[in-house]
PDB file of C-alpha atoms in Angstrom:
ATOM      1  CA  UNK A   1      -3.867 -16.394 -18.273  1.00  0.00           C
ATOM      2  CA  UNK A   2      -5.310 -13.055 -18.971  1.00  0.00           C
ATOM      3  CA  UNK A   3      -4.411  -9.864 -18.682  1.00  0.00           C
ATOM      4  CA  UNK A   4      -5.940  -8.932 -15.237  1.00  0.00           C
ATOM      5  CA  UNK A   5      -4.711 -12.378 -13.558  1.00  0.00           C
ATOM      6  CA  UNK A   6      -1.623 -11.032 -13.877  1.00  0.00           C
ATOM      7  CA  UNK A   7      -1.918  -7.463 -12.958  1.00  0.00           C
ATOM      8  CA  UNK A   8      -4.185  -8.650  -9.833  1.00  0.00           C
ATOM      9  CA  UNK A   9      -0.929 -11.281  -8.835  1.00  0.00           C
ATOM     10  CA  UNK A  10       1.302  -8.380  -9.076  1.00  0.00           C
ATOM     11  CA  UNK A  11      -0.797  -6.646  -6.741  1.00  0.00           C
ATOM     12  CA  UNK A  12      -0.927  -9.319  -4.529  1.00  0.00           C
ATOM     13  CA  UNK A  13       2.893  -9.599  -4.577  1.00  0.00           C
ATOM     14  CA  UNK A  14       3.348  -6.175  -3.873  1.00  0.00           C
ATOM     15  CA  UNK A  15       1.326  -6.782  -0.763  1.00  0.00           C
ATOM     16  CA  UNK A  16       3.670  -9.674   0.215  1.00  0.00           C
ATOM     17  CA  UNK A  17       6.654  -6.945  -0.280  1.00  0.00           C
ATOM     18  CA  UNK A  18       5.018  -4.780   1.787  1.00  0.00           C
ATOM     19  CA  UNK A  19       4.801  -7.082   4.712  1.00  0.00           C
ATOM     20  CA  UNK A  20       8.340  -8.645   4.224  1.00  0.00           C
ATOM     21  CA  UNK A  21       9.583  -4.995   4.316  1.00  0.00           C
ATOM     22  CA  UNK A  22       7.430  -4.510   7.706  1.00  0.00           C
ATOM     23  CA  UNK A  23       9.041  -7.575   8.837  1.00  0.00           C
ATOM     24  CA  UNK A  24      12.532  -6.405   8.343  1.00  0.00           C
ATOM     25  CA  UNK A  25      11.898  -3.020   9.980  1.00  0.00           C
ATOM     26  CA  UNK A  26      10.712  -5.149  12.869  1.00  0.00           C
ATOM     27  CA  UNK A  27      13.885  -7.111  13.151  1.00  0.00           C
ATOM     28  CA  UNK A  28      16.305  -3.953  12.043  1.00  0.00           C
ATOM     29  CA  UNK A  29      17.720  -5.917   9.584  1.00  0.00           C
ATOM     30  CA  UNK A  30      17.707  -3.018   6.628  1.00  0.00           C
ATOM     31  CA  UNK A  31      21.122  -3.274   6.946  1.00  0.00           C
ATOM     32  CA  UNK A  32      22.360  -6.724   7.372  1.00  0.00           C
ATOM     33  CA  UNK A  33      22.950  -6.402   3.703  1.00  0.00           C
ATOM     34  CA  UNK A  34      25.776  -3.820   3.428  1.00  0.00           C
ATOM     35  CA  UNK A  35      25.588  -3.334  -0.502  1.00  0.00           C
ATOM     36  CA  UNK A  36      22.543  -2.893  -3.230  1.00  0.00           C
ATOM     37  CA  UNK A  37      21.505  -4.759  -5.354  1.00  0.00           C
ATOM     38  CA  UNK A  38      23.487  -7.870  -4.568  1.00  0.00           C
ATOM     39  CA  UNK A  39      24.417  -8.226  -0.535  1.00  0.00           C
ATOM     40  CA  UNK A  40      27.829  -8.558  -0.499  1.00  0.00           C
ATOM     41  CA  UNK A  41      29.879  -9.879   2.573  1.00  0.00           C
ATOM     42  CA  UNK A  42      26.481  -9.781   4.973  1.00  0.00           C
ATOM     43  CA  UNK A  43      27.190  -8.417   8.647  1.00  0.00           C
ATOM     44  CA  UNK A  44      25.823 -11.851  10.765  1.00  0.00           C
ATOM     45  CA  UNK A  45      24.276 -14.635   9.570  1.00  0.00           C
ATOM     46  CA  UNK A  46      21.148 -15.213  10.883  1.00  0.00           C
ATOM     47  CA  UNK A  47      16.983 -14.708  10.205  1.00  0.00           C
ATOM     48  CA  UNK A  48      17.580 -11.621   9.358  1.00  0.00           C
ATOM     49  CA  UNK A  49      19.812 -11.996   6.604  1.00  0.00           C
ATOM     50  CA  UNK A  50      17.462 -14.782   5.287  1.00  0.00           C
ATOM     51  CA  UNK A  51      14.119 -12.221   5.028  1.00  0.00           C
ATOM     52  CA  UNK A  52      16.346  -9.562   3.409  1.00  0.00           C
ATOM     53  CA  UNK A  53      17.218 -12.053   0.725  1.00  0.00           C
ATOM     54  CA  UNK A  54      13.717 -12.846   0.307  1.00  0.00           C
ATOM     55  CA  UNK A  55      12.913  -9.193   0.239  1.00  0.00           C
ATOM     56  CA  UNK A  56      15.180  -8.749  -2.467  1.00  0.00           C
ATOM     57  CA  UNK A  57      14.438 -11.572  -4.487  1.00  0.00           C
ATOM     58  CA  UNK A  58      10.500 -10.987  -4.103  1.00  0.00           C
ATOM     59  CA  UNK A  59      11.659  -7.529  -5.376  1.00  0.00           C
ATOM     60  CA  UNK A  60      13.247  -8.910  -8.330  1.00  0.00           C
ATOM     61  CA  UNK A  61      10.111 -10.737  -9.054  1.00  0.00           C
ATOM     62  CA  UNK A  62       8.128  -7.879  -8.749  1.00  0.00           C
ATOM     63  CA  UNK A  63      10.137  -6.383 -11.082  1.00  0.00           C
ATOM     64  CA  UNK A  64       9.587  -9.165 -13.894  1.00  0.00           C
ATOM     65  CA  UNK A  65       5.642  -8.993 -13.570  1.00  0.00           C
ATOM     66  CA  UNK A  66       5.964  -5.117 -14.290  1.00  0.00           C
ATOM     67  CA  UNK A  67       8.057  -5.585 -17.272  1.00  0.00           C
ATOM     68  CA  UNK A  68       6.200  -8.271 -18.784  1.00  0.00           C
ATOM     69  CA  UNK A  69       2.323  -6.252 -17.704  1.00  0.00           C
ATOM     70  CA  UNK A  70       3.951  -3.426 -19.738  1.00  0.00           C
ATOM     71  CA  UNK A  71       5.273  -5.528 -22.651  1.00  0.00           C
ATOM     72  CA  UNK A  72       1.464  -7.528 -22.563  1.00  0.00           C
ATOM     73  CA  UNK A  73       0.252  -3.391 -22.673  1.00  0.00           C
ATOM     74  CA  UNK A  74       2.146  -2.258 -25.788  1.00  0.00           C
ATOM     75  CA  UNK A  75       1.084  -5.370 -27.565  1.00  0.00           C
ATOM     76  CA  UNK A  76      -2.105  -6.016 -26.935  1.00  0.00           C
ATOM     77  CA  UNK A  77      -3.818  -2.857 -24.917  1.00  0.00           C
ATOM     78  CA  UNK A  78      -2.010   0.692 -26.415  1.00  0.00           C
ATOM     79  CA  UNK A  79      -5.359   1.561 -27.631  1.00  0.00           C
ATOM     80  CA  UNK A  80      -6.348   2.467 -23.636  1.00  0.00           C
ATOM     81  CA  UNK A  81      -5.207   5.173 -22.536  1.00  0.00           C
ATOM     82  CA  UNK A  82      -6.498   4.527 -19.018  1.00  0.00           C
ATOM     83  CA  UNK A  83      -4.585   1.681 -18.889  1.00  0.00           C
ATOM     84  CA  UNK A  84      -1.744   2.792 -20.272  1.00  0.00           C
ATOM     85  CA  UNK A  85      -1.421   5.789 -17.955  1.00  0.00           C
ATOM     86  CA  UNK A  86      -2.020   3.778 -14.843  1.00  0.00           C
ATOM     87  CA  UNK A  87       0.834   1.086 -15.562  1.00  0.00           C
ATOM     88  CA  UNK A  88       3.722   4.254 -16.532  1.00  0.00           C
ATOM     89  CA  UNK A  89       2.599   5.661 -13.031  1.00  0.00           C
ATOM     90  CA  UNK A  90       2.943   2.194 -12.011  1.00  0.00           C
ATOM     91  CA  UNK A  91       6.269   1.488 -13.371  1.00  0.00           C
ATOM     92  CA  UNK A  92       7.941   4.839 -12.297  1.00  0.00           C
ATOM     93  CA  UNK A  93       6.555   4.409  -9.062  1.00  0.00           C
ATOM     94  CA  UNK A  94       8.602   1.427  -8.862  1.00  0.00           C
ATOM     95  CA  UNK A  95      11.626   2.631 -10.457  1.00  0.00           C
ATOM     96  CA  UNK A  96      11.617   5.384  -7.663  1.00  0.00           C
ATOM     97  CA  UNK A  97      10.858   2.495  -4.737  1.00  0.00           C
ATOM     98  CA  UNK A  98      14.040   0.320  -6.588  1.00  0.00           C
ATOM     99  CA  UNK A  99      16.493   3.293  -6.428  1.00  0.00           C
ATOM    100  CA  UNK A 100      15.650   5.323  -3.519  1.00  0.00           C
ATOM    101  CA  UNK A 101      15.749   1.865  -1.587  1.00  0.00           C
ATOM    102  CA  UNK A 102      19.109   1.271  -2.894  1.00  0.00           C
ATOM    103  CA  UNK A 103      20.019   4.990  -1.854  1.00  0.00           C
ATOM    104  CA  UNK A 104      18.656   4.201   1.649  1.00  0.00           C
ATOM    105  CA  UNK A 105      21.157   1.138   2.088  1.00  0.00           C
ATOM    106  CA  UNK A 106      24.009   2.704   0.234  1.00  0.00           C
ATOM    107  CA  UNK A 107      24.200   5.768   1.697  1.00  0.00           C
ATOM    108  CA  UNK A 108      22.469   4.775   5.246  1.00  0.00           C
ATOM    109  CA  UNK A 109      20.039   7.798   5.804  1.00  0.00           C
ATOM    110  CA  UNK A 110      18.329   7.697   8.765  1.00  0.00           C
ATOM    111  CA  UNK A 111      15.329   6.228   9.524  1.00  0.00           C
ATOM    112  CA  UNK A 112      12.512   8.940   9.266  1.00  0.00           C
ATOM    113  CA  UNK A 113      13.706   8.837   5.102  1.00  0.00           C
ATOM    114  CA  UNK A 114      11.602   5.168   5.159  1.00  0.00           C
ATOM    115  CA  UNK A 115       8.592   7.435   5.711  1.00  0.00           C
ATOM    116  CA  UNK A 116       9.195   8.334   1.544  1.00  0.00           C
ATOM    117  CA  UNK A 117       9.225   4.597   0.626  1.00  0.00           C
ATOM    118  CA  UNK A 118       6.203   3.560   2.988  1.00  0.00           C
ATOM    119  CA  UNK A 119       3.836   6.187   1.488  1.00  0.00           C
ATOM    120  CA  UNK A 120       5.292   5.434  -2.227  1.00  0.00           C
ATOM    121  CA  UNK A 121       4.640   1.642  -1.363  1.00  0.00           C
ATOM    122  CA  UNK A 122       1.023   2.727  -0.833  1.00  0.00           C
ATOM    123  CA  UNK A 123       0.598   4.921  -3.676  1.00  0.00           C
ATOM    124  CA  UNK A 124       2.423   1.981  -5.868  1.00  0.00           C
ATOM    125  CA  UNK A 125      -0.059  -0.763  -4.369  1.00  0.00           C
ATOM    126  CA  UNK A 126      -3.147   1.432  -5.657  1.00  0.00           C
ATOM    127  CA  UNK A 127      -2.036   2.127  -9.030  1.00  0.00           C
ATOM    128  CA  UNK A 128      -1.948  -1.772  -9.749  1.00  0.00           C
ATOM    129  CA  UNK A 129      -5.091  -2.117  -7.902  1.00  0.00           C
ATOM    130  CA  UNK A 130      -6.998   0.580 -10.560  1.00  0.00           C
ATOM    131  CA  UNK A 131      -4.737  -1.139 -13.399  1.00  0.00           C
ATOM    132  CA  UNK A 132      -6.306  -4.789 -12.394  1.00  0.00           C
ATOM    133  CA  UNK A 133      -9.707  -3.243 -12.226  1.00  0.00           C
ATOM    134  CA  UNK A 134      -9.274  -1.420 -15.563  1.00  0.00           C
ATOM    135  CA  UNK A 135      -8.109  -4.731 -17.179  1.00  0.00           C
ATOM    136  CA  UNK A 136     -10.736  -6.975 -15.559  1.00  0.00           C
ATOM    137  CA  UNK A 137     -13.298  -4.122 -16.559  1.00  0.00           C
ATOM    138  CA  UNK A 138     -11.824  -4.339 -20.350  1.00  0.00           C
ATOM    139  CA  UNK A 139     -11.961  -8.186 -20.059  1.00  0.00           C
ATOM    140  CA  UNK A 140     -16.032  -7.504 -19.316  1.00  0.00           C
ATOM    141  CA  UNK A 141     -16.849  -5.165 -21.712  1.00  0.00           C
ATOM    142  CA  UNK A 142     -15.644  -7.369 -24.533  1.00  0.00           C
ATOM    143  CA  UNK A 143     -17.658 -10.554 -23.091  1.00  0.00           C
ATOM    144  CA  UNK A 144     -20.425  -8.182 -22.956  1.00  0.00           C
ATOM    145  CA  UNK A 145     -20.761  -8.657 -19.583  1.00  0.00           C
ATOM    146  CA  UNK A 146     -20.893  -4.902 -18.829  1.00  0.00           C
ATOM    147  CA  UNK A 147     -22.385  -1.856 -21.136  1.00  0.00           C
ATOM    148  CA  UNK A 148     -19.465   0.701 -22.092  1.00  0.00           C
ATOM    149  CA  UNK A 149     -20.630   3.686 -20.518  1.00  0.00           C
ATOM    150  CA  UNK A 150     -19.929   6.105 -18.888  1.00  0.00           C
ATOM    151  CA  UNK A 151     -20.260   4.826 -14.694  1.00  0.00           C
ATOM    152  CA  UNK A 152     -22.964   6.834 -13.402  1.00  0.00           C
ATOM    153  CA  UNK A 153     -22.073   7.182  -9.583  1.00  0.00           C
ATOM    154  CA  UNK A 154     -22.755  10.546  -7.986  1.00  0.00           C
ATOM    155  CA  UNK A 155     -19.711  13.293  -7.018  1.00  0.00           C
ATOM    156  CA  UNK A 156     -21.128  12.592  -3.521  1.00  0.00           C
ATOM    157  CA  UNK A 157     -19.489   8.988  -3.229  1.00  0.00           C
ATOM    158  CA  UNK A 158     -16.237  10.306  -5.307  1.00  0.00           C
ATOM    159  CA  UNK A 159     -15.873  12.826  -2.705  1.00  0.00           C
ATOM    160  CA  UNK A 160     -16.390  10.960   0.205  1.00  0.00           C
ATOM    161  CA  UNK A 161     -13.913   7.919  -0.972  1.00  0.00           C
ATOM    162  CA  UNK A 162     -11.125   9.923  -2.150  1.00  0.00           C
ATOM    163  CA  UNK A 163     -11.470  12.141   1.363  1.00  0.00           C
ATOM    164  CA  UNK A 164     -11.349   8.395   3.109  1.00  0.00           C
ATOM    165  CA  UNK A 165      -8.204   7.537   0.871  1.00  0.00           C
ATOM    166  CA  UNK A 166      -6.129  11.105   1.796  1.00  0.00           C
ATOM    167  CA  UNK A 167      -7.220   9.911   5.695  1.00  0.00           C
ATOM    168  CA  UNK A 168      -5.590   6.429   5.120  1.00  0.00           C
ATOM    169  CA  UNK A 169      -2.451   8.265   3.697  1.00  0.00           C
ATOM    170  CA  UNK A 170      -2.182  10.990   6.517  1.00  0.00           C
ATOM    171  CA  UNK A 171      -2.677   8.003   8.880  1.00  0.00           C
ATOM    172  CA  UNK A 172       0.214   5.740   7.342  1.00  0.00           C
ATOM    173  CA  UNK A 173       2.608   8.819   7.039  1.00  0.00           C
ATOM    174  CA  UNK A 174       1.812   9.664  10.613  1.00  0.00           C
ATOM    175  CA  UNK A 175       2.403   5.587  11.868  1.00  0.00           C
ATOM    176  CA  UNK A 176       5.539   5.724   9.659  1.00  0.00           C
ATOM    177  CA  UNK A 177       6.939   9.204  10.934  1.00  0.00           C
ATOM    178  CA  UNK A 178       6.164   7.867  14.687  1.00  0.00           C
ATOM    179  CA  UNK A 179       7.862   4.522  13.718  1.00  0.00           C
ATOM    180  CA  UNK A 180      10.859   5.043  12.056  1.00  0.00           C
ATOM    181  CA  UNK A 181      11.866   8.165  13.988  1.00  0.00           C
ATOM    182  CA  UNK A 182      12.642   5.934  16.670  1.00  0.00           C
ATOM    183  CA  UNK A 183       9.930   7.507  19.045  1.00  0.00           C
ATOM    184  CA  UNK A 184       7.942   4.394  19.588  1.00  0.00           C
ATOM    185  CA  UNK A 185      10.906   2.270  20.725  1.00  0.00           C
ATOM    186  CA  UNK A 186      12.368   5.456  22.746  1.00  0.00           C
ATOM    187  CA  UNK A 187       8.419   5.422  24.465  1.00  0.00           C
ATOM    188  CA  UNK A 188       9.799   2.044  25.981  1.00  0.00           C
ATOM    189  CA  UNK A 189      13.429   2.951  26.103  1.00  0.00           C
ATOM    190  CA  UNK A 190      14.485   0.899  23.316  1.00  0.00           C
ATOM    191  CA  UNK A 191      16.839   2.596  20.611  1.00  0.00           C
ATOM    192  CA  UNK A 192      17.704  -0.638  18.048  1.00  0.00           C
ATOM    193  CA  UNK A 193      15.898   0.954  15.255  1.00  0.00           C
ATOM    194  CA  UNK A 194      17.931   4.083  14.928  1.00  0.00           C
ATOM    195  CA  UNK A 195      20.953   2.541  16.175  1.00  0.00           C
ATOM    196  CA  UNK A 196      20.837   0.450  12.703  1.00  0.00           C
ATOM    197  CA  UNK A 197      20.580   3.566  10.909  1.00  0.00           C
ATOM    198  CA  UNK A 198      23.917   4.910  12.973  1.00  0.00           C
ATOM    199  CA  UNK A 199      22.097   7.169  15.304  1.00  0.00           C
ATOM    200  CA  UNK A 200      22.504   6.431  18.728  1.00  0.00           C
ATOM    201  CA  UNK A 201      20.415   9.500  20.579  1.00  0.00           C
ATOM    202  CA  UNK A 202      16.504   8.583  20.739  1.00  0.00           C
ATOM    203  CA  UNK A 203      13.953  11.035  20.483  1.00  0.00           C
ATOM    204  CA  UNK A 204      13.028  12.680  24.004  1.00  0.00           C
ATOM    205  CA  UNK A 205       9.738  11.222  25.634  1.00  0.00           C
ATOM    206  CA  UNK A 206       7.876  14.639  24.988  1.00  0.00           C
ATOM    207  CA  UNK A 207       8.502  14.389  21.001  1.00  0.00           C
ATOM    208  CA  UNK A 208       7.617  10.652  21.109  1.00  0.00           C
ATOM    209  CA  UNK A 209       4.492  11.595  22.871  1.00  0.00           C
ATOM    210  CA  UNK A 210       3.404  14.148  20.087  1.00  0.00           C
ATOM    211  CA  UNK A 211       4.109  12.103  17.687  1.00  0.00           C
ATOM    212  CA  UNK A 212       1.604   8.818  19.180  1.00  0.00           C
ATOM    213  CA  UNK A 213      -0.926  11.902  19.689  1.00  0.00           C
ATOM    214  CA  UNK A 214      -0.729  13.163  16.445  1.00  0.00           C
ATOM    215  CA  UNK A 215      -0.663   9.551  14.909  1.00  0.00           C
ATOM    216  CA  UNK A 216      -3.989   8.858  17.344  1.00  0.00           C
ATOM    217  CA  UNK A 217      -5.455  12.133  15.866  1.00  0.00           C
ATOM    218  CA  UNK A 218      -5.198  11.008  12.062  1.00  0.00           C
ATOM    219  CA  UNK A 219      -6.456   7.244  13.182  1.00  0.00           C
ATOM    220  CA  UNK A 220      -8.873   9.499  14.622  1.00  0.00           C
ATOM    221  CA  UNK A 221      -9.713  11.079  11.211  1.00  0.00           C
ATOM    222  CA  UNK A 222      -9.588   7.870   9.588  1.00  0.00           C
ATOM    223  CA  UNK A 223     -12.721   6.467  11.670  1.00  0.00           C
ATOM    224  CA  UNK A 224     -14.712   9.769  10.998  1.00  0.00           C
ATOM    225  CA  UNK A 225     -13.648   9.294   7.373  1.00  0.00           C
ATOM    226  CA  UNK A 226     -14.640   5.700   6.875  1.00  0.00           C
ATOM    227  CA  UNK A 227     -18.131   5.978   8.938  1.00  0.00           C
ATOM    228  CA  UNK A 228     -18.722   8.660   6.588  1.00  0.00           C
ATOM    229  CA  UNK A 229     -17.999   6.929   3.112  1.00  0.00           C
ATOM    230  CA  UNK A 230     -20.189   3.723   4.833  1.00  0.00           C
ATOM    231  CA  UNK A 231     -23.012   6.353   5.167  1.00  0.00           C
ATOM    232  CA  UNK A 232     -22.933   8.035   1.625  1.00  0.00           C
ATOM    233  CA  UNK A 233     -22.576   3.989   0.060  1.00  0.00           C
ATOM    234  CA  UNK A 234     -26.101   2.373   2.286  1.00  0.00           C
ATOM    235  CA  UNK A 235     -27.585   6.379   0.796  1.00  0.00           C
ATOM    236  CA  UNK A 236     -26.820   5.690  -2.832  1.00  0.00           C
ATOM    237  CA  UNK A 237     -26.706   1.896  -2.693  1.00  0.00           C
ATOM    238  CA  UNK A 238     -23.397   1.107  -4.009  1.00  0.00           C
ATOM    239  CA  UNK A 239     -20.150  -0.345  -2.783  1.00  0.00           C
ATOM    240  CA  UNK A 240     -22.073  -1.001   0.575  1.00  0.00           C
ATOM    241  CA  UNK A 241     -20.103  -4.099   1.142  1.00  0.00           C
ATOM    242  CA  UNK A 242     -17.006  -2.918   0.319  1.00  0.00           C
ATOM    243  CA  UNK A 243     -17.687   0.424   2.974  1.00  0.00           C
ATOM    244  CA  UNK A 244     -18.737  -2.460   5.676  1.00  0.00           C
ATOM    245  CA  UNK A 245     -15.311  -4.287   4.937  1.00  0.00           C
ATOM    246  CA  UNK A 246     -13.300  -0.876   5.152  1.00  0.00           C
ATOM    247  CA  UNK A 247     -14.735   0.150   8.653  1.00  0.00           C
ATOM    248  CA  UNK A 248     -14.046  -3.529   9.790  1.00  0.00           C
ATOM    249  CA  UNK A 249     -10.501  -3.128   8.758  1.00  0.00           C
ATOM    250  CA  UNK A 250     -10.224  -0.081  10.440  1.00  0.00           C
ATOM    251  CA  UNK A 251     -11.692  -1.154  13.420  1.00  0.00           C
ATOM    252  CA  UNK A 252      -8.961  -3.904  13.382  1.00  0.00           C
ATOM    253  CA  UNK A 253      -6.089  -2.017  12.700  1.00  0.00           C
ATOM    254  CA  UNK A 254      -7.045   0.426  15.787  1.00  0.00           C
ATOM    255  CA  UNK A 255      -7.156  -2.826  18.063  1.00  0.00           C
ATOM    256  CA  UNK A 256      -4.119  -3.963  16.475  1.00  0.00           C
ATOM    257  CA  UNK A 257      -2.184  -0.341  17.661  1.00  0.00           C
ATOM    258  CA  UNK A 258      -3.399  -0.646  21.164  1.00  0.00           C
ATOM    259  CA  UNK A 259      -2.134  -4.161  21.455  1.00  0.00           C
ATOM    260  CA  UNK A 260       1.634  -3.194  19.738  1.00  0.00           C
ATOM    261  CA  UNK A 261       1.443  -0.346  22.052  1.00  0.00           C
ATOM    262  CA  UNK A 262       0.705  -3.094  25.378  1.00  0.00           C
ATOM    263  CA  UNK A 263       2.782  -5.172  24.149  1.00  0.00           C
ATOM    264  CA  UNK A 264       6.188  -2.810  23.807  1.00  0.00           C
ATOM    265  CA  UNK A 265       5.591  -3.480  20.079  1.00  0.00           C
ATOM    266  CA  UNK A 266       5.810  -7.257  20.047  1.00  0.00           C
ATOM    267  CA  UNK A 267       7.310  -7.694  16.376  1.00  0.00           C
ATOM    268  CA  UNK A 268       4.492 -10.080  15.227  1.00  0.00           C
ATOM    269  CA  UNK A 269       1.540  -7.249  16.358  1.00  0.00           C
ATOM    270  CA  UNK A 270       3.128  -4.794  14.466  1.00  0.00           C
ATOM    271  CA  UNK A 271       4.065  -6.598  10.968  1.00  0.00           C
ATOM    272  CA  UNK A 272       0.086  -7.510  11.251  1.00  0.00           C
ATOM    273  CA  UNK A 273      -0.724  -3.855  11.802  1.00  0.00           C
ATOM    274  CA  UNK A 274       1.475  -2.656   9.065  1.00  0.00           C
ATOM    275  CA  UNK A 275       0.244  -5.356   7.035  1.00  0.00           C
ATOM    276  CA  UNK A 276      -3.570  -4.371   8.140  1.00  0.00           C
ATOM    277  CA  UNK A 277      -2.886  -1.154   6.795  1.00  0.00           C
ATOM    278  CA  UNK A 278      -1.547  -1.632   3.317  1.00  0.00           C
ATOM    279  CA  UNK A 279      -4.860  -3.802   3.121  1.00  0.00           C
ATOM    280  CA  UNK A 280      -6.763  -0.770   3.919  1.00  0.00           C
ATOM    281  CA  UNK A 281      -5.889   1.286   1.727  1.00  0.00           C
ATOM    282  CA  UNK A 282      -5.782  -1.541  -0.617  1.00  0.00           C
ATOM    283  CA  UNK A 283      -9.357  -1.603  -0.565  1.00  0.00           C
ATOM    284  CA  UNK A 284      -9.788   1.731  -0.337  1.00  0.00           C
ATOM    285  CA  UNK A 285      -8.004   2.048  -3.768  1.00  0.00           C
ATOM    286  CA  UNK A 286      -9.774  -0.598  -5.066  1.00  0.00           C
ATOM    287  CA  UNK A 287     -13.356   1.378  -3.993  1.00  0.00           C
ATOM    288  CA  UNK A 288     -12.129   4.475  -5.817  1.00  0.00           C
ATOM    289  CA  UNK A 289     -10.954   2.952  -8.542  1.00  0.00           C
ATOM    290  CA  UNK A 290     -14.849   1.464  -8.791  1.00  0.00           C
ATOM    291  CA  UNK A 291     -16.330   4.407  -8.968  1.00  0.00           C
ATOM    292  CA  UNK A 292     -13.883   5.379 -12.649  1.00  0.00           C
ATOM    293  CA  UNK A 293     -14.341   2.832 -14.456  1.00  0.00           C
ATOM    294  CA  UNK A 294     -16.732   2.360 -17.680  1.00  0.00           C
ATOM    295  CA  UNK A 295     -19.848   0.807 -17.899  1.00  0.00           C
ATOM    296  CA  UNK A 296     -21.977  -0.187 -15.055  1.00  0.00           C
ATOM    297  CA  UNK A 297     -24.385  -3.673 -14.262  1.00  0.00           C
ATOM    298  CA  UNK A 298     -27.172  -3.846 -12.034  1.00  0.00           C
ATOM    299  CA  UNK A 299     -25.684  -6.475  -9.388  1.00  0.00           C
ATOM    300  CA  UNK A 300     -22.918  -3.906  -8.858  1.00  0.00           C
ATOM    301  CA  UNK A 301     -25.546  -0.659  -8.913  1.00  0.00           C
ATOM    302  CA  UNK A 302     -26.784  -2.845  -5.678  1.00  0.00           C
ATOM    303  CA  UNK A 303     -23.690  -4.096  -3.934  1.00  0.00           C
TER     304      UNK A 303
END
């Protein structure tokens, strides 16, 4: 195995946390575990309890894949600093998800705290997204497979990609806000969500409202954001299949938040459109990170 196999499967296992914590939301189970790190005397056995285990163990392992990519680091890669840098952002970005998590259970804060471990989920997913690419990159450079130079992409693509990535953050802290206030249960008179959390008055039908608008209004921004990024990669002819893939996502995810909104969010909908969005900006990441990294070949000057 080399380096970037592993960073790339701790990527993709940070995706499957992601979705396993979407899942749990879904089922307001954040609690059925009383007690962090180990459960404790569980409230009810059922499904619940069963994906909060798995939560926690996939945790665990997420944990060990860290600890050993940093080891691998200090051995083998202290010499990059790009590296380097990404996997301590990395690693204290998971330190904060571990114990701010455990603070969550512990101390039972409400619901609209989540919002704080959903958008430090996202930033954690890209930072081993650009460490993969940095390692796979490295891995090329010594096969010569790439020249090590500088990468010559324009600011114009830079701009427009890191624009499209603060539009895929405003849009998950708006879904998450909307979400774990309560306000899209309380827009179909459903309060289970907050009621785990120990609140027991919904938000009124007038703040819920805002909150879909203003959520609708970043999607909004998103769309603008990602037609615009597809535009600048067909001008300067690289990443264009990457842009395509990031407007079909999109495009997706919007369907995907009609149909959770038709269906008085129908837990399977919504884990996919959680799960749609940590993919997009997944691949947003990833497109960003392209557009750092050294050296440059002509299939990818044409991609």
């Amino acid at each position: 195995m080399k380096f970037h196999h592993l960073a790339w499967a701790t990527t993709v296992v940070i995706g499957l946390q992601m979705i396993l914590a979407g899942i749990i939301v879904g089922e307001d189970a954040g609690f059925v575990c009383p007690n962090w790190p180990v459960c404790g005397h569980p409230i009810s056995i059922s499904g619940s309890l069963i994906f909060e285990l798995v939560h926690r163990f996939v945790a665990a392992l997420l944990g060990v894949f860290v600890i050993w990519l940093f080891i691998w680091l200090l051995v083998s890669y202290c010499h990059n600093r790009a590296m380097m840098w990404t996997c301590c952002l990395g690693l204290v970005s998971l330190l904060i998800q571990i114990v701010y998590a455990g603070l969550i259970v512990l101390f039972v804060f409400p619901g609209t705290a989540t919002t704080v471990d959903v958008l430090n989920s996202m930033v954690m997913l890209s930072l081993f997204v650009h460490l993969a690419n940095l390692a796979q990159r490295d891995d090329q450079i010594k096969h010569s497979a790439v020249l090590e130079a500088p990468n010559p992409q324009c600011k114009a693509l830079k701009r427009a990609a890191w624009i499209l990535y603060v539009c895929g953050l405003l849009a998950v802290a708006a879904g998450a806000v909307f979400r774990h206030t309560g306000a899209s249960q309380a827009l179909f008179g459903q309060d289970s969500y907050i009621s785990s959390h120990g609140r027991h008055v919904p938000p009124s039908q007038m703040l819920s409202q805002s909150l879909l608008g203003i959520h609708m209004v970043t999607a909004a921004l998103l769309i603008l954001a990602g037609i615009w990024f597809a535009l600048t990669t067909f001008k300067h002819k690289y990443l264009r299949n990457v842009s395509v893939l990031i407007f079909a996502l999109i495009v997706i995810q919007g369907i995907l938040g009609v149909v959770s909104l038709q269906t008085a969010l129908e837990i399977v909908v919504v884990t996919f459109h959680w799960g749609v969005a940590g993919l997009i900006i997944g691949v947003i990441a990833f497109a960003l990170s392209r557009l750092y990294l050294p050296g440059a070949n002509a299939r990818e000057e044409l991609s």
